[in-house]
Structures are given as C-alpha cells and as structure tokens.
PDB file of C-alpha atoms and ligand atoms in Angstrom:
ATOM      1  CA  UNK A  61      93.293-113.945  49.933  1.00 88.00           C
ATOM      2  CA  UNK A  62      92.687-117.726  50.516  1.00 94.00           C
ATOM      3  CA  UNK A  63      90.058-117.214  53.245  1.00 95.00           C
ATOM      4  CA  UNK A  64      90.835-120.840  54.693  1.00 98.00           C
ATOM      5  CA  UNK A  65      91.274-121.977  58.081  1.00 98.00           C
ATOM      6  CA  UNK A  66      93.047-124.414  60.197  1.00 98.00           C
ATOM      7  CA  UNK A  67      90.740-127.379  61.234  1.00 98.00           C
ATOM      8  CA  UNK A  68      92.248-128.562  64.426  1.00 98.00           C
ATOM      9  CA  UNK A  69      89.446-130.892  65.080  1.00 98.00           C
ATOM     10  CA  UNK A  70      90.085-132.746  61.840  1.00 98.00           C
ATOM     11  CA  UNK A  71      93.537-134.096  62.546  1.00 98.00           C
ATOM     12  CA  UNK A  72      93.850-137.769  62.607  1.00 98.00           C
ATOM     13  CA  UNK A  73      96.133-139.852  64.800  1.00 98.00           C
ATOM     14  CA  UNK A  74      97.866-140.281  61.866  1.00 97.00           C
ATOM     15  CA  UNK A  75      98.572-136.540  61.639  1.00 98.00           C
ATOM     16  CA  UNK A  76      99.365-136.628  65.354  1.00 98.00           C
ATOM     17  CA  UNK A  77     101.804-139.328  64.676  1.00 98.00           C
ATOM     18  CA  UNK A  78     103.285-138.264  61.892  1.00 98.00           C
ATOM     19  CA  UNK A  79     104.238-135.079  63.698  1.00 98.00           C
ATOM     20  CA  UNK A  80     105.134-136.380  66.758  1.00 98.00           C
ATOM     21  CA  UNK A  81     107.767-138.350  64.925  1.00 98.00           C
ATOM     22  CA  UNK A  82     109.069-135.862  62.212  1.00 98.00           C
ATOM     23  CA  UNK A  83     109.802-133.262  65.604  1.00 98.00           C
ATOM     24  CA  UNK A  84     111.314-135.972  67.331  1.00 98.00           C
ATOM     25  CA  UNK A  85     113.130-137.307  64.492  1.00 98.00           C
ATOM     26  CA  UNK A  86     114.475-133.723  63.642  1.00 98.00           C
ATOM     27  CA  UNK A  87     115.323-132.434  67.457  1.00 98.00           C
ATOM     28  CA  UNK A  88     117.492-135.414  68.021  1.00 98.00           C
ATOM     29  CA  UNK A  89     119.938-134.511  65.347  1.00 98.00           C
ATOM     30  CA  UNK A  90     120.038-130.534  65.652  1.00 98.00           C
ATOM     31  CA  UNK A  91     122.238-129.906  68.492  1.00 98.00           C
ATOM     32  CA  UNK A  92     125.034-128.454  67.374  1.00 98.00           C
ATOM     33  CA  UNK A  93     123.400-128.014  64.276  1.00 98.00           C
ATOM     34  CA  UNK A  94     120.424-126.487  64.280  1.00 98.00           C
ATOM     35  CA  UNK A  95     120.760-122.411  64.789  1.00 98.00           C
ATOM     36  CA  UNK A  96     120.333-120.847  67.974  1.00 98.00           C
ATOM     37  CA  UNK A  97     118.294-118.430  66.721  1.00 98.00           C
ATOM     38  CA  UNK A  98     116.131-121.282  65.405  1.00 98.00           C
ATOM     39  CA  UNK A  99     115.672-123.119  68.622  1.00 98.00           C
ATOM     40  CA  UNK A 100     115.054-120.434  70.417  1.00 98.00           C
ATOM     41  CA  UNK A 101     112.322-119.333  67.979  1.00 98.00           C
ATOM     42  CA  UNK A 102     111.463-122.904  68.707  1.00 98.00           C
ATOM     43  CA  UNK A 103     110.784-122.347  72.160  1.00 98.00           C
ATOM     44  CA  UNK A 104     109.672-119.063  72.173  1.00 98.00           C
ATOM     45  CA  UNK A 105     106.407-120.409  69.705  1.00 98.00           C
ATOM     46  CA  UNK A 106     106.009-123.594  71.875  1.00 98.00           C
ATOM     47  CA  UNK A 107     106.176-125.941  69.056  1.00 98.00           C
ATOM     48  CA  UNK A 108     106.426-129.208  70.987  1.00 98.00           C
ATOM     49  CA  UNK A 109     106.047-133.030  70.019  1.00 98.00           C
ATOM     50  CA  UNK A 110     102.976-134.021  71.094  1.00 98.00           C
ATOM     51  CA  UNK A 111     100.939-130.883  69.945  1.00 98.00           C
ATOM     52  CA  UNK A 112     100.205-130.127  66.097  1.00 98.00           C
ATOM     53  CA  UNK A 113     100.511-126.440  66.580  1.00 98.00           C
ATOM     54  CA  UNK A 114      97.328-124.660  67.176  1.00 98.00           C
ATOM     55  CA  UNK A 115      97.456-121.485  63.996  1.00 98.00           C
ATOM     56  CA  UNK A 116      95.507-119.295  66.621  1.00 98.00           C
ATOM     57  CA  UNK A 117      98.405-120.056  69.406  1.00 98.00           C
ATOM     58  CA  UNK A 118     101.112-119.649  67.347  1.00 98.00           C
ATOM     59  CA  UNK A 119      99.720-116.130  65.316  1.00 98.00           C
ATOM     60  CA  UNK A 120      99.397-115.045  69.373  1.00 98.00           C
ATOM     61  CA  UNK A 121     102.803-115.205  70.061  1.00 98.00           C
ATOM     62  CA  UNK A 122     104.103-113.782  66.409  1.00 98.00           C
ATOM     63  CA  UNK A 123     102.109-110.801  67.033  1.00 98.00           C
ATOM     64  CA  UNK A 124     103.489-110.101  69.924  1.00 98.00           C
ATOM     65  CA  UNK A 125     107.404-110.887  68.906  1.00 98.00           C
ATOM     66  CA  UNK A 126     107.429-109.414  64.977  1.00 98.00           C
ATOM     67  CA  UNK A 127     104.013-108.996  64.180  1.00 98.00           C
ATOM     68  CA  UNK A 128     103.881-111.608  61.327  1.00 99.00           C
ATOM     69  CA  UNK A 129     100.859-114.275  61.346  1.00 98.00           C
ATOM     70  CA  UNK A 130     100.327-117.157  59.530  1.00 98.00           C
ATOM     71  CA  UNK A 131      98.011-117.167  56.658  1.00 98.00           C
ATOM     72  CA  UNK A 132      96.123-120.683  55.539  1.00 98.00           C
ATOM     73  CA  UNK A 133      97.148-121.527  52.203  1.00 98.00           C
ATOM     74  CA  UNK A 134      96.466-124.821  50.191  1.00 97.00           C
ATOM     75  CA  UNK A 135      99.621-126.064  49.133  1.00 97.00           C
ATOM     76  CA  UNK A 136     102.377-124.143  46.686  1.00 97.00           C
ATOM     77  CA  UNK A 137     100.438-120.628  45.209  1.00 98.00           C
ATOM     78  CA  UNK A 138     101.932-118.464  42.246  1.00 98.00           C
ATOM     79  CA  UNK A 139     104.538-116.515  42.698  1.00 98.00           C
ATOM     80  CA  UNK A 140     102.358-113.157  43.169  1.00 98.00           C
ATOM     81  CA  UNK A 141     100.229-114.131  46.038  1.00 98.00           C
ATOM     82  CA  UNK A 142     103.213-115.463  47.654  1.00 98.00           C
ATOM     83  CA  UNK A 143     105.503-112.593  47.482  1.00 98.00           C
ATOM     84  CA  UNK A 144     102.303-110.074  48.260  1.00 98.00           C
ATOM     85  CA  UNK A 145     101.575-112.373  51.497  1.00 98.00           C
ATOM     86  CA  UNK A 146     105.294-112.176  52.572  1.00 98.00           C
ATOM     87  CA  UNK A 147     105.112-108.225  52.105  1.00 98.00           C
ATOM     88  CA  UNK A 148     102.331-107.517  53.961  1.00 98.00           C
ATOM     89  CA  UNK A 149     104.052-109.274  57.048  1.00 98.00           C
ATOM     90  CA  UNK A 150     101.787-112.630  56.550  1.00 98.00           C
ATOM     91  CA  UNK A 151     103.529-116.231  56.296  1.00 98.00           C
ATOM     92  CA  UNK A 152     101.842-118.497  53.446  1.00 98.00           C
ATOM     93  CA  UNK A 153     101.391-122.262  55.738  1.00 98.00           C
ATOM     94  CA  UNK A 154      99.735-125.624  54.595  1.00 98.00           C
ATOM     95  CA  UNK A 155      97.989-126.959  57.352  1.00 98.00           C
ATOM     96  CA  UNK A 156      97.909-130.327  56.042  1.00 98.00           C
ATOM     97  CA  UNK A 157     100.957-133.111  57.370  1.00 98.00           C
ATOM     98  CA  UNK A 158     101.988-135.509  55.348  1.00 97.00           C
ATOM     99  CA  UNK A 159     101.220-139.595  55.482  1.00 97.00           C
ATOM    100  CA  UNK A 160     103.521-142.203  56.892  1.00 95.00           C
ATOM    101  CA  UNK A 161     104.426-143.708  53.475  1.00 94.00           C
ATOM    102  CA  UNK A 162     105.663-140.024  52.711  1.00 92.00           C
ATOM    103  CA  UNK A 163     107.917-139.542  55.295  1.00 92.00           C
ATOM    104  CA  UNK A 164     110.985-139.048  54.234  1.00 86.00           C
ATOM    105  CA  UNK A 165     110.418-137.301  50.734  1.00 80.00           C
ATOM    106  CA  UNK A 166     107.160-135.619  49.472  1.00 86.00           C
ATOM    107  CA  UNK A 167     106.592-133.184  45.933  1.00 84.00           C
ATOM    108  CA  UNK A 168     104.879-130.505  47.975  1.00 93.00           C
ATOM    109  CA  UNK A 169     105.983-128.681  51.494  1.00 96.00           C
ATOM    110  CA  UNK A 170     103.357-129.912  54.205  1.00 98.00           C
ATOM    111  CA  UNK A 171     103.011-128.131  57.608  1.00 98.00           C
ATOM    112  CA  UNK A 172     105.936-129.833  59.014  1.00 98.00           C
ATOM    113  CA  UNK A 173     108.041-127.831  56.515  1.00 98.00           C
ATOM    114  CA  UNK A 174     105.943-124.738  56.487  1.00 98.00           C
ATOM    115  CA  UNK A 175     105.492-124.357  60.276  1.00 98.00           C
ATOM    116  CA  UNK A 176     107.422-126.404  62.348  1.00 98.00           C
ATOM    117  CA  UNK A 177     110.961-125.619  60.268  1.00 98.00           C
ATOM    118  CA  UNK A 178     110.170-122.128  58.883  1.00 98.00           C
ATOM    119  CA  UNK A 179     108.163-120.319  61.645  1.00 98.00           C
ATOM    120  CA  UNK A 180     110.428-120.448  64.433  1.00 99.00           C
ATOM    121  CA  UNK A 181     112.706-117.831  62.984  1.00 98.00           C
ATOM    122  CA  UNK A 182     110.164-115.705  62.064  1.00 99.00           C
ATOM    123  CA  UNK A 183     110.480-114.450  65.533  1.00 98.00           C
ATOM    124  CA  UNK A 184     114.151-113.239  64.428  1.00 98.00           C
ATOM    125  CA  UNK A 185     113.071-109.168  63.258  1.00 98.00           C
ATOM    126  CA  UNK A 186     116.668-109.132  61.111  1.00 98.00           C
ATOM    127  CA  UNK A 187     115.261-112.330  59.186  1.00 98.00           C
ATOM    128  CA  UNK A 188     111.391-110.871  58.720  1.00 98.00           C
ATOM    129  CA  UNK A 189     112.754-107.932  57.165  1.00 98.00           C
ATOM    130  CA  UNK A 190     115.271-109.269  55.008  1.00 98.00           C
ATOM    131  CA  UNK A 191     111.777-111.513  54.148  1.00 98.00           C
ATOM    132  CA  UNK A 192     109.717-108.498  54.011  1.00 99.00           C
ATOM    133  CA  UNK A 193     112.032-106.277  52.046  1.00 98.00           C
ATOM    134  CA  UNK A 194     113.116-109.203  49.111  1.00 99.00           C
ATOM    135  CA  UNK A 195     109.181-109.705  48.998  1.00 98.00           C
ATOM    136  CA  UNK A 196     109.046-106.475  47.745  1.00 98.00           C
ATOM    137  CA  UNK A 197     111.487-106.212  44.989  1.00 98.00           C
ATOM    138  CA  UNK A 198     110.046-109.497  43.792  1.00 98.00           C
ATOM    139  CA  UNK A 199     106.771-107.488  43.232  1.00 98.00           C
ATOM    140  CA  UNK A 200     108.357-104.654  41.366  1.00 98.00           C
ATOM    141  CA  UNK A 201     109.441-107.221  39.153  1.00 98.00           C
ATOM    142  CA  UNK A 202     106.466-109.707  39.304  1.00 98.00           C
ATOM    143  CA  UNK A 203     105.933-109.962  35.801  1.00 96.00           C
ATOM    144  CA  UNK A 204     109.239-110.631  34.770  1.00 97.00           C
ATOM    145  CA  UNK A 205     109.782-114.330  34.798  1.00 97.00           C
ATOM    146  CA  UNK A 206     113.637-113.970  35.004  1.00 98.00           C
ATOM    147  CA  UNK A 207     113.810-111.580  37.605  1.00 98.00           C
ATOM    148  CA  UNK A 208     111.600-113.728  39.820  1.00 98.00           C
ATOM    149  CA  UNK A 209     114.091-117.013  38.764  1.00 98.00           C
ATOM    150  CA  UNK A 210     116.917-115.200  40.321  1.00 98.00           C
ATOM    151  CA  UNK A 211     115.111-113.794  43.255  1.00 98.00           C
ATOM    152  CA  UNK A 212     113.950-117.039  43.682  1.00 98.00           C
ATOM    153  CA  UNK A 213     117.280-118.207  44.144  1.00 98.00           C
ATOM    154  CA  UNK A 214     118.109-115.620  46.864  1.00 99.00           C
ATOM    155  CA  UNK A 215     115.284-116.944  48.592  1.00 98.00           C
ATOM    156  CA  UNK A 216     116.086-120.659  47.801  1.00 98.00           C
ATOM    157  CA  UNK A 217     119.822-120.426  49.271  1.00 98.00           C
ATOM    158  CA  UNK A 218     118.982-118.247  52.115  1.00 99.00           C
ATOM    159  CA  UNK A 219     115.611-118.881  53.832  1.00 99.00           C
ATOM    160  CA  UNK A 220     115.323-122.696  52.617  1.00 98.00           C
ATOM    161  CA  UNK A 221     119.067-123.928  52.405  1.00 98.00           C
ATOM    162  CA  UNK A 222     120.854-121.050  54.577  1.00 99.00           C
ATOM    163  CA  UNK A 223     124.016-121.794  56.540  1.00 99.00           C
ATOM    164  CA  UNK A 224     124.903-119.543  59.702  1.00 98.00           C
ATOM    165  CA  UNK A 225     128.766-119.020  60.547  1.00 98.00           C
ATOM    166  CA  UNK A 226     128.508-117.533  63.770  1.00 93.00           C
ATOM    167  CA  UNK A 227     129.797-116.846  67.140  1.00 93.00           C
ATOM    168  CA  UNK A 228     128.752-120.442  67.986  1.00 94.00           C
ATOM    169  CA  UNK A 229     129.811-121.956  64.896  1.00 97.00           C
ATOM    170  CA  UNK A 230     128.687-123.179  61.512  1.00 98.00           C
ATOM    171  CA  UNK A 231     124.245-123.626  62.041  1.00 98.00           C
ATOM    172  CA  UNK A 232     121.918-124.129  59.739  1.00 99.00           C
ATOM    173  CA  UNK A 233     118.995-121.963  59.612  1.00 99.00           C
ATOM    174  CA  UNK A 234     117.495-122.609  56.434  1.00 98.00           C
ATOM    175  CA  UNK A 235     113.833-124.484  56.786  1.00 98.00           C
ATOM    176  CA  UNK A 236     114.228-126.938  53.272  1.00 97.00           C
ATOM    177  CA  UNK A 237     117.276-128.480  55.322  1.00 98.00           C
ATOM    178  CA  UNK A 238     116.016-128.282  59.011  1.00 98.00           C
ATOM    179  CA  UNK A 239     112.624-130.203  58.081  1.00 97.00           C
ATOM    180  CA  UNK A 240     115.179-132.858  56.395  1.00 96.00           C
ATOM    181  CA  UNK A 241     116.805-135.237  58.211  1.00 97.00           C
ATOM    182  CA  UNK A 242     119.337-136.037  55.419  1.00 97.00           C
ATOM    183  CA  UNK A 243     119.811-132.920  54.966  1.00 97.00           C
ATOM    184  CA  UNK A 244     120.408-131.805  58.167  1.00 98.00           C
ATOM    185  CA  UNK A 245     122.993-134.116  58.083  1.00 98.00           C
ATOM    186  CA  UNK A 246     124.938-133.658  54.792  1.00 98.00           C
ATOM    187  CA  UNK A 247     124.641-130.153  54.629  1.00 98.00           C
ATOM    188  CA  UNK A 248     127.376-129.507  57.578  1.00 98.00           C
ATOM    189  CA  UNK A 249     129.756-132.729  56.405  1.00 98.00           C
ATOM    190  CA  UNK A 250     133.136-131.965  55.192  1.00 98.00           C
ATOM    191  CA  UNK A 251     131.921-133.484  51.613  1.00 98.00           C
ATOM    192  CA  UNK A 252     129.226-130.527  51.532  1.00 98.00           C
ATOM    193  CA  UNK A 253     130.344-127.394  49.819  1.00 98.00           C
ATOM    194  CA  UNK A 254     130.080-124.554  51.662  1.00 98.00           C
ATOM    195  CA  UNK A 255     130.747-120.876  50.313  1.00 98.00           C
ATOM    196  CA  UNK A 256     130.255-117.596  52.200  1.00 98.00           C
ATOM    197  CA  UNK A 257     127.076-116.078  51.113  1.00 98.00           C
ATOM    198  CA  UNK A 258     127.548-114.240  47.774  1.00 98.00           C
ATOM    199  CA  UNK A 259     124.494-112.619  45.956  1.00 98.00           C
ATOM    200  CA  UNK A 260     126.368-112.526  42.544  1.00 98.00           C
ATOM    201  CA  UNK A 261     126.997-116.015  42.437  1.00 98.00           C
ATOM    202  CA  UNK A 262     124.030-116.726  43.984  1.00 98.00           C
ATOM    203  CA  UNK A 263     121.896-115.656  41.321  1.00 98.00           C
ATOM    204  CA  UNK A 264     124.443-116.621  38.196  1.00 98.00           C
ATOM    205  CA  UNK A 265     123.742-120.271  38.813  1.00 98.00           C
ATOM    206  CA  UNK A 266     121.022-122.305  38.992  1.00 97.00           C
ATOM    207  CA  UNK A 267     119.900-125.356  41.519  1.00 97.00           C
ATOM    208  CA  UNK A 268     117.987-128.527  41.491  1.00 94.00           C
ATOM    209  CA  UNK A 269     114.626-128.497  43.894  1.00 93.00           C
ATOM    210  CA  UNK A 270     114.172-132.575  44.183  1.00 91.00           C
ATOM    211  CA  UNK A 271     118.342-133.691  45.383  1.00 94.00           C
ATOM    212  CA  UNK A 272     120.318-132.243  47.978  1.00 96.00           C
ATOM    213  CA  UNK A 273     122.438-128.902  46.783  1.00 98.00           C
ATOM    214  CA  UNK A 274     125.651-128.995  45.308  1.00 97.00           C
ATOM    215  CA  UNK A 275     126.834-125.908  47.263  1.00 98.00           C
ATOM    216  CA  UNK A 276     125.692-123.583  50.165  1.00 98.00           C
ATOM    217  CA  UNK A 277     126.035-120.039  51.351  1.00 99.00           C
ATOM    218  CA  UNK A 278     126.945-119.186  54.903  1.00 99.00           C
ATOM    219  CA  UNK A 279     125.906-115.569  56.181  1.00 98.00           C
ATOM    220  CA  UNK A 280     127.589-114.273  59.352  1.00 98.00           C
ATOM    221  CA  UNK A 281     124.715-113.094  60.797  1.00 98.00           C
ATOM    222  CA  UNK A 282     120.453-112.242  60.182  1.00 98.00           C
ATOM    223  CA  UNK A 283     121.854-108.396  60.404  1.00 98.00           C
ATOM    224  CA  UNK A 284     123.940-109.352  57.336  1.00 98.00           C
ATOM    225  CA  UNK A 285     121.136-110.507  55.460  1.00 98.00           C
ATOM    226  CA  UNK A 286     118.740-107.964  55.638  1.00 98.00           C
ATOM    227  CA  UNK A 287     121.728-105.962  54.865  1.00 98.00           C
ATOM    228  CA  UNK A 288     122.277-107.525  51.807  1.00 98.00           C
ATOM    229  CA  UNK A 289     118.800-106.371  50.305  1.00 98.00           C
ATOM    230  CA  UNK A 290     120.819-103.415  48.509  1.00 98.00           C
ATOM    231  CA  UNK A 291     123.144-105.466  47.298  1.00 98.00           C
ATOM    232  CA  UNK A 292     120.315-107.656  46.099  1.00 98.00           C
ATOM    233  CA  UNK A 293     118.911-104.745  43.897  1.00 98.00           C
ATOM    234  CA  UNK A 294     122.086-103.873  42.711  1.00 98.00           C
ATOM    235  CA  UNK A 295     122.991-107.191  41.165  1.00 98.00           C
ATOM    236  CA  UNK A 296     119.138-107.725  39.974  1.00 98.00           C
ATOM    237  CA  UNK A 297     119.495-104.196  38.099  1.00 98.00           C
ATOM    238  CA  UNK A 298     122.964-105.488  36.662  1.00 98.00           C
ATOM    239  CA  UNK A 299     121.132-109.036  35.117  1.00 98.00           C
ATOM    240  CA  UNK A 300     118.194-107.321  34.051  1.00 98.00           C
ATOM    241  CA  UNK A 301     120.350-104.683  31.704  1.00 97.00           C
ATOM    242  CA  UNK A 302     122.703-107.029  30.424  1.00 97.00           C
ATOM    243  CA  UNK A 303     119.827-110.294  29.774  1.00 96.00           C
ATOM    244  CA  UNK A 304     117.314-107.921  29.001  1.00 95.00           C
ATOM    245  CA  UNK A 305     114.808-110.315  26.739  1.00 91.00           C
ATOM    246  CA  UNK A 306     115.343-114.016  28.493  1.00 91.00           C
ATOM    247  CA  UNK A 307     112.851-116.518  27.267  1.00 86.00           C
ATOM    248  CA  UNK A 308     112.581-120.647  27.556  1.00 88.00           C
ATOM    249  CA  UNK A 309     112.951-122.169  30.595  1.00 93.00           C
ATOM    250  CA  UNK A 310     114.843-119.830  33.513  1.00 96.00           C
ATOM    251  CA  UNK A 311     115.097-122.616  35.734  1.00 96.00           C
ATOM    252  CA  UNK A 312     118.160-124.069  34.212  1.00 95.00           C
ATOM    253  CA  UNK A 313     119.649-120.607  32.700  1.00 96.00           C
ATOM    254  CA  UNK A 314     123.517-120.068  34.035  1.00 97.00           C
ATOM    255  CA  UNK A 315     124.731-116.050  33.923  1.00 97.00           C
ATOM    256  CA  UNK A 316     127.703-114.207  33.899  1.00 97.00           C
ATOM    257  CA  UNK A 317     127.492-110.975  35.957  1.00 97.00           C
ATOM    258  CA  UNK A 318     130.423-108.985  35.522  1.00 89.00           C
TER     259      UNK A 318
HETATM  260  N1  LIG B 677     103.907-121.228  47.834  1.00 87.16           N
HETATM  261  N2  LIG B 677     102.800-122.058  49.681  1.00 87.16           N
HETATM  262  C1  LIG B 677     103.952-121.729  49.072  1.00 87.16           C
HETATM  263  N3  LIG B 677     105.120-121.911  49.720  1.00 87.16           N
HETATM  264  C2  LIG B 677     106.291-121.597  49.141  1.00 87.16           C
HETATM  265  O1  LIG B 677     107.368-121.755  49.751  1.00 87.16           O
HETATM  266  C3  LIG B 677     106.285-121.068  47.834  1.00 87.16           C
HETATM  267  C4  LIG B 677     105.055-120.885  47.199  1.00 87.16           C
HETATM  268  N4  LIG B 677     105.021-120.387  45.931  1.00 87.16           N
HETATM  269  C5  LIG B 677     106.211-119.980  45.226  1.00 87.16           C
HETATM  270  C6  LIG B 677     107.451-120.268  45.984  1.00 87.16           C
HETATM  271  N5  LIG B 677     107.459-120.738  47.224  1.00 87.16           N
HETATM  272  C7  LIG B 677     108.799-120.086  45.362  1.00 87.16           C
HETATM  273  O2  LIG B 677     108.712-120.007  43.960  1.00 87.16           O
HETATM  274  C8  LIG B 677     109.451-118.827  45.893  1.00 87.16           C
HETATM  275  O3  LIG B 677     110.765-118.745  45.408  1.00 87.16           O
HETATM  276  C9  LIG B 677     108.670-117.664  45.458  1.00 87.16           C
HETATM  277 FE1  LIG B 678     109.751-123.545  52.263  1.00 87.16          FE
END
C-alpha cells in the first residue's frame, strides 16, 4: 500500500537517545501498572532500551506468535487504508521518533507510540481479533462518516485508552496512555474516572484527542473484548437507524441510544 521501509541505518543519536529515554522513562513507572499481558508482549518482541527496534526482528517474532507484521506507514493515513491494513492482519507503524524538544507532547503518534506501546500486545490473539474483527465492520461502513466516528471511539477507549480489571488488578493496556507518562499516571488515580467497559455509552459520547480523558472503560479480560464485537454491531445498527442522515462535524456529536 505504502511500499516504504524502515531505514535502520538512518537513525541519529538523537533517535537513539530519544528512545532510550522514552523506554526508560515509561518502564520505571509501569509496575503495577502496566498490563501483564503488555509486558510480557514486551518481552516476548525484545523491545529493549538501547535498541530502536529492528521492523525485520520484530515482524519475525509476530509471525510466529499471531501472524500480524508491521507495515511502514508515514504518519496518520485515512481512515480506509487504516482499517483495510488492520483487516488484513498488518499493523500501520511510523518509523520516525520524535525530537528532544517534543518529548513530552507531539500532534502526530511517532514510533515510540506506534511500536514500542502498541505492538507488544499484538502478540495477545484475543486482542488481534477483537482488532481484526472491528477493522472489518469499520469497512462495511467506510463511507459513512458517522459510523466510522463511533467506531472510532470503540477503538479510541479500548486499544488507545483501555483499562484492564483483572486477576492482578486494575492495568492499563491501552497504547495512547502507556506511551504517556502523565498518563500512565493519572489514568489509575482515584481522581480518574473509571467505568466498566460499556459499548453503548461508549459510542453516545464523544472525547477530546489533545487532554487527558474525562472517563475510562475497564474490560475484564482480551476474551471479553473480542467478545464484545457482536455487541459492537448491534449498537452500531441501533445509531445508524435512529441518526440515519448525520452531517457537520461528528467529532463533537453526543447520542442517545435507547
Ligand atoms: N493512521 N498511522 C495511523 N495510525 C493511527 O492510529 C490512525 C491512523 N488513521 C486513522 C486513525 N488512527 C483513527 O481515526 C482510527 O480511529 C481509525
Ligand atoms: Fe495509536
């Protein structure tokens, strides 16, 4: 689709830096936060400090663990490419890492976001086809801009600001907190609210991309996520009859369901 490539030999010691101290920054703060399916995805694709992951070494072990790969993309891509990447098993990455001066904030996910907090759980098979499987209700629906605003929002309060409530206790899994350190810390204090995960109210509200989120969703478990895709089609099917001409700007729309 993009046809690009990772240039390993291009990285600066900038780049090198930058990573080093984003992963070290990050790792510090995630015990008892960070998932356990997370860190062990962690391990298990041998993400490490002092290494800007090598694409080639990290599509090796995917392929072996859930058969997803990493495709080379530029920066944010429309809607359509994205979705028809994630349903064809392939994970849209930047390989580009942010400056110094951009450390703590930046308009546009780098490969610290895309790789080092989103791929590790790709090695989770619940998670890739609760991925897979939204992916493709997003495309049966591509062309509807309100459909994709409240898939969109599935996506946005699962894979990027997800909560876990586990056997080990409340985890964060989702990859727009674990690449923030702010985040990472807010998210889990008592001022934070916290809901369990809830597709209907999910999609009746919106959220704000550039501040941290007035409320999250906990799941249970990966198995109740890809579970949920149903549920997901049900409550799509329900906004989609009763809004059935939305226009103007989606982003901000609040919905009643039932
Ligand atoms: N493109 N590269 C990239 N990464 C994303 O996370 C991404 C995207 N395009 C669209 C998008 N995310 C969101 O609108 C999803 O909700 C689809
Ligand atoms: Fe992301």
């Amino acid at each position: 689709m993009y046809n690009l490539q990772q240039e390993y030999n291009k990285y600066t010691e900038e780049d090198f830096h930058v990573w080093k101290l984003l992963y070290e920054r990050q790792f510090k703060i995630y015990p008892n936060r960070a998932a356990y399916t997370f860190l062990k995805g962690l391990k298990k694709v041998n993400f490490v400090a002092d290494k800007i992951p090598d694409f080639d070494e990290t599509n090796a072990v995917l392929k072996e663990t859930t058969g997803w790969q990493l495709e080379v993309v530029p920066g944010l891509i429309p809607d359509k490419d994205f979705f028809e990447l994630l349903s064809i098993k392939k994970f849209p990455a930047t390989t580009w890492l942010r400056k110094m001066e951009e450390l703590d904030y930046l308009e546009e996910p780098d490969m610290f976001h895309d790789v080092f907090a989103h791929v590790p759980i790709l090695t989770n098979q619940f998670f890739v086809d609760y991925l897979q499987s939204l992916s493709k209700i997003a495309l049966k629906h591509i062309n509807n801009p309100f459909a994709i605003e409240l898939i969109g929002r599935i996506y946005w309060f699962t894979v990027e600001f997800g909560l876990v409530d586990g056997k080990r206790g409340l985890r964060i899994y989702g990859a727009g907190i674990l690449s923030s350190k702010g985040e990472t810390l807010f998210c889990l204090e008592d001022k934070a609210v916290r809901h369990p995960y809830n597709v209907k109210a999910i999609m009746e509200n919106h959220y704000y991309k550039h501040a941290f989120q007035d409320r999250y969703y906990m799941i249970e478990s990966y198995a109740q996520l890809f579970g949920s895709i149903e549920e997901i089609e049900y409550w799509l099917d329900v906004a989609l009859k009763k809004y059935p001409s939305v226009s103007g700007d989606v982003t901000k729309l609040d919905i009643v369901l039932d």
